[in-house]
Coordinates of C-alpha atoms in Angstrom, one line a residue:
M378 CA 78.6 -41.9 -25.4
A379 CA 74.9 -42.7 -25.7
P380 CA 72.4 -43.3 -22.9
T381 CA 72.2 -46.9 -21.7
V382 CA 69.2 -48.8 -20.3
V383 CA 69.2 -49.5 -16.6
S384 CA 66.9 -52.3 -15.3
G385 CA 65.5 -52.7 -11.8
P386 CA 62.8 -54.8 -10.1
H387 CA 60.1 -52.1 -10.6
K388 CA 61.2 -49.9 -13.4
R389 CA 63.3 -49.8 -16.6
R390 CA 64.7 -46.4 -17.6
L391 CA 67.5 -44.7 -19.5
H392 CA 70.8 -43.8 -17.8
L393 CA 71.3 -40.3 -18.9
V394 CA 74.9 -38.9 -19.5
R395 CA 76.1 -36.6 -16.7
S396 CA 79.2 -34.4 -16.7
H397 CA 80.7 -31.4 -14.8
A398 CA 83.0 -30.3 -17.6
H399 CA 82.9 -26.5 -18.3
E400 CA 84.5 -23.9 -20.5
G401 CA 86.9 -21.5 -19.0
D402 CA 87.0 -17.7 -19.3
I403 CA 88.8 -18.0 -22.6
P404 CA 86.6 -19.5 -25.4
G405 CA 88.1 -22.8 -26.6
T406 CA 89.7 -23.7 -23.2
V407 CA 87.7 -26.5 -21.6
N408 CA 88.1 -28.1 -18.2
V409 CA 87.3 -31.8 -18.7
Q410 CA 88.5 -33.0 -15.3
T411 CA 86.1 -35.6 -13.9
S412 CA 84.1 -35.5 -10.8
E413 CA 82.3 -38.3 -9.0
G414 CA 79.4 -39.7 -11.0
D415 CA 80.6 -38.1 -14.3
D416 CA 80.5 -40.1 -17.5
A417 CA 83.9 -39.9 -19.2
Y418 CA 85.8 -40.7 -22.3
H419 CA 89.5 -41.8 -21.7
G420 CA 89.2 -40.3 -18.2
Q421 CA 87.9 -36.9 -19.5
A422 CA 84.5 -35.6 -18.6
L423 CA 82.1 -35.1 -21.6
F424 CA 81.5 -31.6 -23.0
P425 CA 79.1 -30.0 -23.7
V426 CA 77.2 -31.0 -20.6
P427 CA 73.8 -32.5 -21.6
A428 CA 70.5 -31.9 -19.8
E429 CA 69.0 -34.8 -17.9
D430 CA 66.4 -35.2 -20.7
P431 CA 66.3 -38.1 -23.2
N432 CA 65.1 -35.5 -25.8
D433 CA 68.4 -33.6 -25.6
P434 CA 70.3 -34.5 -28.8
L435 CA 73.4 -35.3 -26.8
Q436 CA 71.4 -38.0 -25.0
W437 CA 70.1 -39.6 -28.2
P438 CA 71.2 -43.2 -28.9
Q439 CA 74.5 -43.5 -30.9
A440 CA 72.7 -45.4 -33.7
K441 CA 70.3 -42.5 -34.2
K442 CA 73.2 -40.0 -34.2
I443 CA 75.1 -42.0 -36.8
T444 CA 72.0 -42.4 -39.0
I445 CA 71.5 -38.6 -39.0
L446 CA 75.2 -38.1 -39.8
V447 CA 75.0 -40.5 -42.7
I448 CA 72.0 -38.7 -44.2
I449 CA 73.5 -35.2 -43.9
C450 CA 76.9 -36.4 -45.3
T451 CA 75.0 -37.9 -48.2
Y452 CA 73.3 -34.6 -48.7
S453 CA 76.7 -32.9 -48.7
F454 CA 77.9 -35.4 -51.3
L455 CA 75.0 -35.0 -53.6
G456 CA 75.0 -31.2 -53.3
N457 CA 78.6 -30.9 -54.2
S458 CA 78.3 -33.6 -56.9
A459 CA 75.6 -31.6 -58.6
L460 CA 77.7 -28.4 -58.3
L461 CA 81.0 -29.7 -59.6
G462 CA 80.1 -32.8 -61.6
P463 CA 79.2 -31.0 -64.8
G464 CA 82.9 -30.0 -65.3
P465 CA 83.3 -32.3 -68.4
Y466 CA 80.3 -30.6 -70.1
L467 CA 81.9 -27.2 -70.4
N468 CA 83.2 -27.8 -74.0
L469 CA 79.8 -29.3 -75.0
W470 CA 77.8 -26.4 -73.5
S471 CA 80.1 -23.9 -75.1
E472 CA 79.2 -25.4 -78.5
L473 CA 75.6 -26.1 -77.7
F474 CA 74.7 -22.7 -76.4
N475 CA 77.2 -20.8 -78.7
V476 CA 79.2 -19.2 -75.9
S477 CA 82.9 -19.0 -75.1
Q478 CA 84.5 -21.6 -72.8
A479 CA 85.0 -18.9 -70.2
E480 CA 81.3 -18.0 -70.3
A481 CA 80.3 -21.7 -70.2
S482 CA 82.4 -22.1 -67.0
T483 CA 80.1 -19.6 -65.3
L484 CA 77.5 -22.4 -65.2
I485 CA 79.7 -23.7 -62.4
S486 CA 81.1 -20.5 -60.9
Y487 CA 77.8 -18.6 -60.5
P488 CA 76.0 -21.6 -59.0
N489 CA 79.1 -22.0 -56.7
L490 CA 78.4 -18.5 -55.5
A491 CA 74.8 -19.3 -54.9
Y492 CA 75.8 -22.4 -53.1
G493 CA 77.6 -20.3 -50.5
F494 CA 75.3 -17.4 -50.2
G495 CA 72.3 -19.7 -49.6
S496 CA 73.6 -20.0 -46.1
F497 CA 73.2 -16.3 -45.6
F498 CA 69.5 -16.7 -45.8
L499 CA 68.9 -20.3 -44.7
V500 CA 71.1 -20.4 -41.6
P501 CA 69.1 -17.6 -39.9
L502 CA 66.0 -19.3 -41.0
Y503 CA 66.8 -22.7 -39.4
L504 CA 67.8 -20.9 -36.2
K505 CA 64.4 -19.2 -36.2
I506 CA 62.1 -22.1 -37.2
G507 CA 64.2 -25.2 -36.7
R508 CA 66.8 -27.4 -38.5
R509 CA 64.3 -30.0 -39.7
P510 CA 61.8 -27.8 -41.7
V511 CA 64.7 -25.9 -43.4
M512 CA 66.5 -29.1 -44.3
L513 CA 63.3 -30.6 -45.8
G514 CA 62.5 -27.4 -47.7
S515 CA 66.0 -27.1 -49.0
L516 CA 65.9 -30.6 -50.3
L517 CA 62.7 -29.8 -52.2
A518 CA 64.4 -26.8 -53.8
F519 CA 67.3 -29.0 -54.6
V520 CA 65.0 -31.5 -56.3
A521 CA 63.1 -28.8 -58.2
G522 CA 66.4 -27.2 -59.5
L523 CA 67.7 -30.6 -60.7
A524 CA 64.5 -31.3 -62.5
G525 CA 64.8 -27.9 -64.2
C526 CA 68.4 -28.7 -65.3
S527 CA 67.3 -32.0 -66.8
Q528 CA 64.8 -30.1 -69.0
A529 CA 66.7 -26.9 -69.8
N530 CA 67.1 -26.0 -73.5
T531 CA 68.7 -22.6 -73.2
F532 CA 71.8 -21.2 -71.5
G533 CA 69.7 -18.9 -69.4
G534 CA 67.3 -21.6 -68.4
L535 CA 70.1 -24.0 -67.4
M536 CA 71.8 -21.2 -65.4
A537 CA 68.6 -20.4 -63.5
A538 CA 67.9 -24.0 -62.7
R539 CA 71.6 -24.5 -61.6
V540 CA 71.4 -21.5 -59.3
I541 CA 68.1 -22.8 -57.7
H542 CA 69.4 -26.3 -56.9
C543 CA 72.7 -24.9 -55.6
F544 CA 71.0 -22.3 -53.5
G545 CA 68.8 -25.0 -51.9
A546 CA 71.7 -27.4 -51.4
G547 CA 73.9 -24.7 -50.0
I548 CA 72.5 -25.4 -46.5
C549 CA 74.3 -28.7 -46.5
E550 CA 77.6 -26.7 -46.1
A551 CA 76.4 -25.3 -42.7
L552 CA 73.7 -27.7 -41.4
P553 CA 76.0 -30.8 -41.0
V554 CA 78.5 -28.7 -38.9
Q555 CA 75.6 -27.4 -36.8
I556 CA 74.1 -30.8 -36.2
V557 CA 77.5 -32.4 -35.4
S558 CA 78.1 -29.7 -32.8
E559 CA 74.6 -30.3 -31.4
V560 CA 74.5 -34.1 -31.2
F561 CA 78.1 -35.1 -30.6
F562 CA 80.5 -34.4 -27.7
L563 CA 83.7 -32.4 -28.0
H564 CA 85.9 -35.5 -28.2
E565 CA 83.9 -36.7 -31.2
R566 CA 83.8 -33.6 -33.3
G567 CA 86.9 -33.9 -35.3
K568 CA 86.1 -37.4 -36.4
H569 CA 82.5 -36.7 -37.4
L570 CA 83.2 -33.3 -39.0
G571 CA 85.8 -35.3 -41.0
Y572 CA 83.2 -37.7 -42.2
Y573 CA 81.0 -34.8 -43.4
T574 CA 84.1 -33.3 -45.1
F575 CA 84.8 -36.6 -46.8
G576 CA 81.3 -36.7 -48.2
M577 CA 81.9 -33.2 -49.5
C578 CA 85.3 -34.0 -50.9
F579 CA 84.3 -37.4 -52.4
A580 CA 81.9 -35.4 -54.6
A581 CA 85.0 -34.7 -56.8
M582 CA 84.5 -38.2 -58.3
A583 CA 81.2 -37.0 -59.8
T584 CA 83.0 -35.8 -62.9
I585 CA 83.9 -39.5 -63.7
P586 CA 80.4 -40.8 -64.2
A587 CA 79.4 -37.4 -65.6
A588 CA 81.9 -37.7 -68.4
Y589 CA 80.9 -41.3 -69.2
M590 CA 77.3 -40.3 -69.6
L591 CA 78.1 -38.0 -72.6
P592 CA 77.8 -40.8 -75.2
T593 CA 74.5 -42.1 -73.8
Q594 CA 71.1 -41.3 -75.3
H595 CA 70.3 -38.6 -72.8
S596 CA 73.9 -37.1 -72.9
W597 CA 74.5 -34.6 -70.1
R598 CA 70.9 -34.6 -69.0
L599 CA 71.4 -38.1 -67.7
F600 CA 73.7 -36.8 -65.0
F601 CA 70.9 -34.6 -63.6
Y602 CA 68.4 -37.4 -63.8
V603 CA 70.6 -39.6 -61.7
I604 CA 71.2 -36.9 -59.0
L605 CA 67.5 -36.1 -59.0
A606 CA 66.6 -39.8 -58.2
F607 CA 69.1 -39.9 -55.3
A608 CA 67.9 -36.5 -54.0
S609 CA 64.3 -37.6 -54.0
A610 CA 65.2 -40.8 -52.1
L611 CA 67.2 -38.7 -49.6
F612 CA 64.2 -36.5 -49.0
V613 CA 62.2 -39.5 -47.8
L614 CA 65.0 -40.7 -45.6
A615 CA 65.5 -37.2 -44.1
F616 CA 61.7 -37.0 -43.4
L617 CA 61.7 -40.3 -41.6
F618 CA 65.0 -40.1 -39.6
V619 CA 66.3 -36.6 -39.2
E620 CA 64.7 -35.3 -35.9
E621 CA 64.8 -31.7 -34.9
S622 CA 68.1 -31.1 -33.1
S623 CA 67.3 -27.6 -31.8
Y624 CA 67.1 -27.8 -28.1
D625 CA 67.1 -25.2 -25.3
R626 CA 69.5 -27.0 -22.9
E627 CA 70.0 -23.9 -20.7
A628 CA 66.2 -23.5 -20.1
H629 CA 65.9 -27.2 -19.2
M630 CA 68.8 -27.0 -16.7
N631 CA 67.5 -23.8 -15.1
H632 CA 64.1 -25.5 -14.7
K633 CA 65.7 -28.5 -13.1
S634 CA 67.6 -26.3 -10.6
S635 CA 64.7 -24.1 -9.7
P636 CA 63.0 -24.5 -6.3
E637 CA 59.7 -25.4 -7.9
S638 CA 61.3 -28.3 -9.9
S639 CA 63.0 -29.8 -6.8
S640 CA 60.4 -29.3 -4.1
G641 CA 58.7 -32.6 -4.7
I642 CA 61.9 -34.5 -3.9
V643 CA 62.8 -32.4 -0.9
A644 CA 59.3 -32.8 0.6
S645 CA 59.5 -36.6 0.5
A646 CA 63.1 -36.9 1.6
E647 CA 62.0 -38.8 4.7
K648 CA 60.6 -41.5 2.4
P649 CA 63.3 -42.8 0.1
E650 CA 61.0 -44.9 -2.0
E651 CA 58.7 -41.9 -2.7
A652 CA 61.7 -39.7 -3.5
T653 CA 62.9 -42.2 -6.1
V654 CA 59.5 -42.1 -7.8
E655 CA 59.5 -38.3 -7.8
E656 CA 63.0 -38.2 -9.4
V657 CA 62.1 -40.6 -12.2
A658 CA 58.9 -38.8 -12.9
A659 CA 60.8 -35.5 -13.2
T660 CA 62.6 -36.8 -16.2
P661 CA 60.6 -36.0 -19.4
A662 CA 59.4 -38.8 -21.5
R663 CA 61.2 -39.5 -24.8
K664 CA 59.3 -38.4 -27.9
T665 CA 57.6 -41.1 -29.9
F666 CA 58.6 -41.9 -33.5
V667 CA 55.4 -40.2 -34.8
E668 CA 56.2 -37.1 -32.8
T669 CA 59.6 -36.8 -34.3
L670 CA 58.1 -36.8 -37.8
R671 CA 56.5 -33.4 -37.3
P672 CA 57.8 -31.3 -40.2
W673 CA 58.0 -28.1 -38.1
G674 CA 60.7 -27.4 -35.6
R675 CA 61.0 -25.4 -32.4
I676 CA 60.3 -21.7 -33.0
E677 CA 63.0 -19.6 -31.3
P678 CA 61.6 -16.2 -30.3
E679 CA 65.0 -14.9 -29.2
V680 CA 66.4 -15.1 -32.7
H681 CA 66.1 -11.9 -34.7
F682 CA 66.6 -12.8 -38.3
F683 CA 68.3 -9.6 -39.6
T684 CA 70.4 -9.1 -36.4
L685 CA 71.9 -12.5 -36.9
M686 CA 72.7 -11.7 -40.6
W687 CA 74.6 -8.6 -39.9
R688 CA 76.4 -9.9 -36.8
S689 CA 77.7 -12.9 -38.8
F690 CA 79.9 -10.5 -40.9
T691 CA 81.8 -9.5 -37.7
Y692 CA 83.3 -13.0 -37.7
F693 CA 85.3 -12.0 -40.7
L694 CA 87.5 -10.2 -38.2
V695 CA 88.1 -13.3 -36.1
P696 CA 91.5 -14.8 -37.2
Q697 CA 90.5 -18.5 -36.7
V698 CA 87.3 -18.0 -38.7
L699 CA 89.1 -16.1 -41.4
W700 CA 91.6 -19.0 -41.7
V701 CA 88.8 -21.4 -42.3
I702 CA 87.4 -19.1 -45.0
T703 CA 90.7 -18.8 -46.9
S704 CA 91.5 -22.5 -46.5
F705 CA 88.2 -23.6 -47.9
G706 CA 88.1 -20.9 -50.6
I707 CA 91.6 -21.6 -51.8
I708 CA 91.2 -25.3 -51.9
I709 CA 87.9 -25.1 -53.8
G710 CA 89.0 -22.2 -56.1
L711 CA 92.6 -23.1 -56.7
S712 CA 92.3 -26.9 -56.7
A713 CA 88.8 -28.1 -57.5
L714 CA 87.6 -25.4 -59.9
A715 CA 91.0 -25.0 -61.6
F716 CA 91.3 -28.7 -62.1
N717 CA 87.8 -29.1 -63.4
Y718 CA 88.2 -26.2 -65.8
T719 CA 91.6 -27.0 -67.2
F720 CA 91.9 -30.7 -67.3
P721 CA 89.2 -31.4 -70.0
I722 CA 90.8 -28.8 -72.2
K723 CA 94.3 -30.2 -71.9
I724 CA 93.6 -33.9 -72.0
T725 CA 91.4 -33.8 -75.2
A726 CA 94.0 -31.8 -77.1
P727 CA 97.5 -32.9 -78.4
P728 CA 99.7 -34.6 -77.3
Y729 CA 97.1 -36.5 -75.2
N730 CA 94.1 -36.6 -77.5
W731 CA 91.8 -38.4 -75.1
S732 CA 88.1 -38.7 -75.9
A733 CA 85.6 -36.3 -74.3
S734 CA 84.1 -39.2 -72.3
S735 CA 87.4 -39.6 -70.5
S736 CA 87.8 -35.9 -69.7
G737 CA 86.2 -36.3 -66.3
I738 CA 88.5 -38.9 -64.8
Q739 CA 91.0 -36.3 -63.5
S740 CA 89.0 -36.3 -60.3
L741 CA 90.2 -39.9 -59.8
G742 CA 93.5 -38.5 -58.5
G743 CA 91.6 -36.3 -56.0
V744 CA 89.4 -39.2 -54.9
L745 CA 92.5 -41.4 -54.2
G746 CA 94.0 -38.5 -52.2
F747 CA 90.9 -38.2 -50.1
L748 CA 90.7 -42.0 -49.6
L749 CA 94.3 -42.1 -48.4
A750 CA 93.6 -39.3 -46.0
L751 CA 90.4 -40.8 -44.6
P752 CA 92.2 -43.1 -42.1
F753 CA 93.6 -39.9 -40.4
T754 CA 90.1 -38.5 -39.8
S755 CA 90.1 -39.2 -36.0
S756 CA 93.8 -38.3 -35.6
S757 CA 93.2 -34.8 -34.4
D758 CA 90.7 -36.1 -31.7
R759 CA 93.3 -38.6 -30.5
L760 CA 96.1 -36.1 -30.4
A761 CA 93.9 -33.6 -28.5
S762 CA 92.9 -36.3 -26.0
Y763 CA 96.5 -37.3 -25.4
L764 CA 97.7 -33.7 -24.9
T765 CA 94.7 -33.0 -22.6
K766 CA 95.8 -35.8 -20.3
R767 CA 99.3 -34.3 -20.2
N768 CA 97.8 -30.9 -19.4
N769 CA 95.9 -32.2 -16.3
G770 CA 92.5 -32.3 -18.0
I771 CA 92.5 -28.8 -19.5
R772 CA 91.9 -28.9 -23.2
E773 CA 93.0 -26.2 -25.6
A774 CA 91.5 -25.8 -29.0
E775 CA 95.0 -25.8 -30.6
M776 CA 95.7 -29.3 -29.4
R777 CA 94.3 -30.9 -32.5
L778 CA 96.4 -28.8 -35.0
G779 CA 99.7 -30.8 -34.9
V780 CA 98.4 -33.5 -37.2
M781 CA 98.2 -30.9 -40.0
L782 CA 102.0 -30.3 -40.3
P783 CA 102.7 -32.8 -43.1
A784 CA 99.7 -31.5 -45.1
M785 CA 101.0 -28.0 -44.8
I786 CA 103.7 -28.7 -47.4
I787 CA 102.3 -31.6 -49.4
A788 CA 99.1 -29.8 -50.6
P789 CA 100.9 -26.9 -52.4
V790 CA 103.4 -29.3 -53.9
G791 CA 100.4 -30.9 -55.7
L792 CA 99.6 -27.7 -57.4
V793 CA 103.2 -27.3 -58.5
V794 CA 103.2 -30.8 -60.0
Y795 CA 99.9 -30.2 -61.8
G796 CA 100.9 -26.8 -63.2
L797 CA 104.2 -28.0 -64.5
T798 CA 102.7 -31.1 -66.1
A799 CA 100.2 -29.0 -68.0
Q800 CA 102.7 -26.4 -69.0
L801 CA 105.3 -28.8 -70.3
N802 CA 102.9 -31.5 -71.6
L803 CA 104.5 -34.1 -69.3
H804 CA 103.1 -37.6 -68.8
W805 CA 99.4 -37.6 -68.0
I806 CA 100.1 -39.3 -64.6
G807 CA 101.3 -35.9 -63.4
Y808 CA 97.7 -34.6 -63.5
F809 CA 96.6 -37.4 -61.2
L810 CA 99.6 -37.1 -58.9
G811 CA 99.2 -33.4 -58.6
G812 CA 95.5 -33.7 -57.9
G813 CA 96.1 -36.5 -55.4
L814 CA 98.7 -34.6 -53.4
S815 CA 96.6 -31.5 -53.3
S816 CA 93.5 -33.4 -52.2
W817 CA 95.4 -35.4 -49.5
G818 CA 96.7 -32.3 -47.9
G819 CA 93.5 -30.3 -48.5
Y820 CA 91.5 -32.9 -46.6
F821 CA 93.4 -32.1 -43.4
Y822 CA 92.7 -28.4 -43.8
Y823 CA 89.1 -29.0 -44.7
C824 CA 88.5 -31.1 -41.5
F825 CA 90.6 -29.6 -38.9
T826 CA 90.6 -25.9 -39.5
L827 CA 86.8 -26.1 -39.3
A828 CA 86.9 -28.3 -36.1
Y829 CA 89.4 -25.8 -34.6
A830 CA 87.1 -22.8 -35.3
V831 CA 84.1 -24.6 -33.8
D832 CA 86.1 -25.5 -30.7
S833 CA 87.4 -22.0 -30.4
Y834 CA 84.0 -20.2 -30.7
D835 CA 81.3 -22.6 -29.8
S836 CA 78.8 -20.1 -28.3
N837 CA 77.5 -18.8 -31.6
T838 CA 78.3 -21.5 -34.1
S839 CA 75.5 -20.5 -36.5
E840 CA 76.7 -17.0 -37.0
M841 CA 80.2 -18.2 -37.6
L842 CA 78.9 -20.7 -40.2
I843 CA 77.2 -18.0 -42.1
A844 CA 80.5 -16.1 -42.3
I845 CA 82.4 -19.2 -43.2
N846 CA 80.1 -20.3 -46.0
V847 CA 79.6 -16.9 -47.6
G848 CA 83.3 -16.1 -47.3
K849 CA 84.7 -19.3 -48.7
Q850 CA 82.3 -19.3 -51.7
A851 CA 83.2 -15.7 -52.4
V852 CA 86.9 -16.5 -52.3
S853 CA 86.6 -19.6 -54.4
F854 CA 84.4 -17.7 -56.9
G855 CA 86.9 -14.9 -57.2
L856 CA 89.8 -17.3 -57.7
G857 CA 87.9 -19.7 -60.0
Y858 CA 86.0 -17.1 -62.1
G859 CA 88.9 -16.0 -64.3
V860 CA 91.1 -19.0 -64.1
L861 CA 90.8 -20.0 -67.8
D862 CA 91.6 -16.4 -68.9
W863 CA 94.5 -16.2 -66.5
V864 CA 95.9 -19.5 -67.6
M865 CA 95.5 -18.8 -71.3
E866 CA 97.3 -15.5 -70.9
K867 CA 100.1 -16.3 -68.5
G868 CA 100.5 -20.1 -68.8
Y869 CA 99.8 -23.1 -66.5
A870 CA 103.1 -23.0 -64.7
T871 CA 102.9 -19.3 -63.9
I872 CA 99.3 -19.3 -62.6
I873 CA 98.7 -22.8 -61.2
A874 CA 102.2 -23.8 -60.0
G875 CA 103.5 -20.3 -59.2
V876 CA 100.7 -18.0 -58.1
F877 CA 98.2 -20.5 -56.9
G878 CA 100.8 -22.7 -55.3
G879 CA 102.3 -19.7 -53.5
V880 CA 99.0 -18.5 -52.2
F881 CA 98.2 -22.0 -51.0
L882 CA 101.5 -22.3 -49.1
A883 CA 101.1 -18.9 -47.5
N884 CA 97.7 -19.9 -46.2
N885 CA 98.9 -23.2 -44.9
L886 CA 101.9 -21.7 -43.1
M887 CA 99.3 -19.9 -40.8
L888 CA 99.2 -23.3 -39.0
I889 CA 102.4 -22.4 -37.3
V890 CA 101.0 -19.1 -36.1
F891 CA 97.9 -20.7 -34.6
M892 CA 99.9 -23.5 -33.0
L893 CA 102.2 -21.1 -31.3
W894 CA 99.9 -18.1 -30.5
G895 CA 96.4 -19.4 -31.0
K896 CA 95.5 -19.2 -27.3
R897 CA 96.8 -15.7 -27.1
I898 CA 94.7 -14.7 -30.0
R899 CA 91.6 -16.3 -28.4
R900 CA 92.3 -14.5 -25.1
F901 CA 92.7 -11.1 -27.0
M902 CA 89.5 -11.7 -29.0
S903 CA 87.5 -12.6 -25.8
T904 CA 88.4 -9.3 -24.2
S905 CA 87.8 -7.2 -27.3
W906 CA 84.5 -5.6 -28.4
L907 CA 84.0 -8.5 -30.8
G908 CA 84.2 -10.9 -27.8
R909 CA 81.6 -8.9 -25.9
L910 CA 79.4 -8.7 -29.0
H911 CA 79.6 -12.5 -29.7
G912 CA 79.1 -13.3 -26.1
R913 CA 75.6 -12.0 -26.2
K914 CA 72.7 -14.0 -27.5
V915 CA 71.4 -13.1 -30.9
G916 CA 68.3 -11.4 -29.6
A917 CA 70.1 -9.4 -26.9
S918 CA 70.8 -6.4 -29.1
E919 CA 67.2 -5.8 -30.2

């Protein structure tokens, strides 16, 4: 819900969203029962509670929020496209740089690692100096790395440029989640995190145009030229429209409730007209468009850079966060990387004998899977809203998880189909069917495990995001690094259908554990030493 304009005979001002929703003693349990004067969605009070300030990101107009969402989703799409798109070039790079196919695949696996570990440095930085300057700086690094890739003539030079652009773009794995949690209300999170996830997942289609660029004059370099052009345009759009979303809501509310901030209204209580003037004047003015263009953000003195870095590792011990890490890492490592590595090798060899320019269209199956899952993006929000009504306005983080049950089984089945098709040289449609099933199910786990973790531990989202991004890239790197050697040694059916499919299923079955005992886990964690540690502000321990 966005602020609306209220007109009167003497003034015209914004109606600011108000709510009395609050989180209970257990993180992830929220009381959204409405009180008189509350703004509500489907009869449920809005959470988090915004400040009565038009500069609070929660109070921004919906059009502005959606514009920012589109820009950061596009950044996620381009960042992941640049990372995974060169999959069809592995055979060419192996011949061009005189390296093995396994070594050529490190031009994806090592940048993939940099993509995740970039968050380890950039997330504390955007907490310290603001989201906007770090996003703009990361886009410049992204552009510089892409330019380097387009001009590289050696294996080492290409690797260095790939690591630079992936390190810069790695922030688009954490920043969209951070911004969604800062500008959208709880009942909107699942849907908008889903759109970010779709942008990330849709990048799988990048291998299709990448493969068809091979026969052109510029060959594989054309791919980096195209991404470079879009990234440069995105930088301009981000500079113009992505306002700083860091906001000290607690400080503003404390100021509003202090005796000094309310004395003017109390003193004039006998004169209602004067009291009205005082109340309107107490609301800060909205920043002008020019003020929102300042490239620097809000410096946060309470954030201690290195404290935040080490504390983020403690989130590896939080079950909900660990589940996000394994889900993302397995989907990326077992599905995306395994498919990108193996499909070009299989499809260009007998009995298929496809041309090299067609070796990238395997991602078409994944794209179709994501597109078919897209209509379900808001399903977890709707289910959680329905169950919250039945629970007398008390919302539990686990209420969104039920929509994942079909995906729990369908996603691993996709790996089985793909692995058996490759092992037995079955009809090529099996590659697309396997990729589509895996992607359809994976989309649910991408979207809703992340939303579940953010709902469960909202107080220190940034620290959690560092752990998630570093962890998932490390898991996907470990699983994807030796996939070609494993497959060549043991066979496609054993590794992809058997080992990878089994690991994927075991991870997905954790859904049952969290649906049944998730609240108990949250209660236990909130009373443990980890709960006490994470309940403090970042600067409190120094």
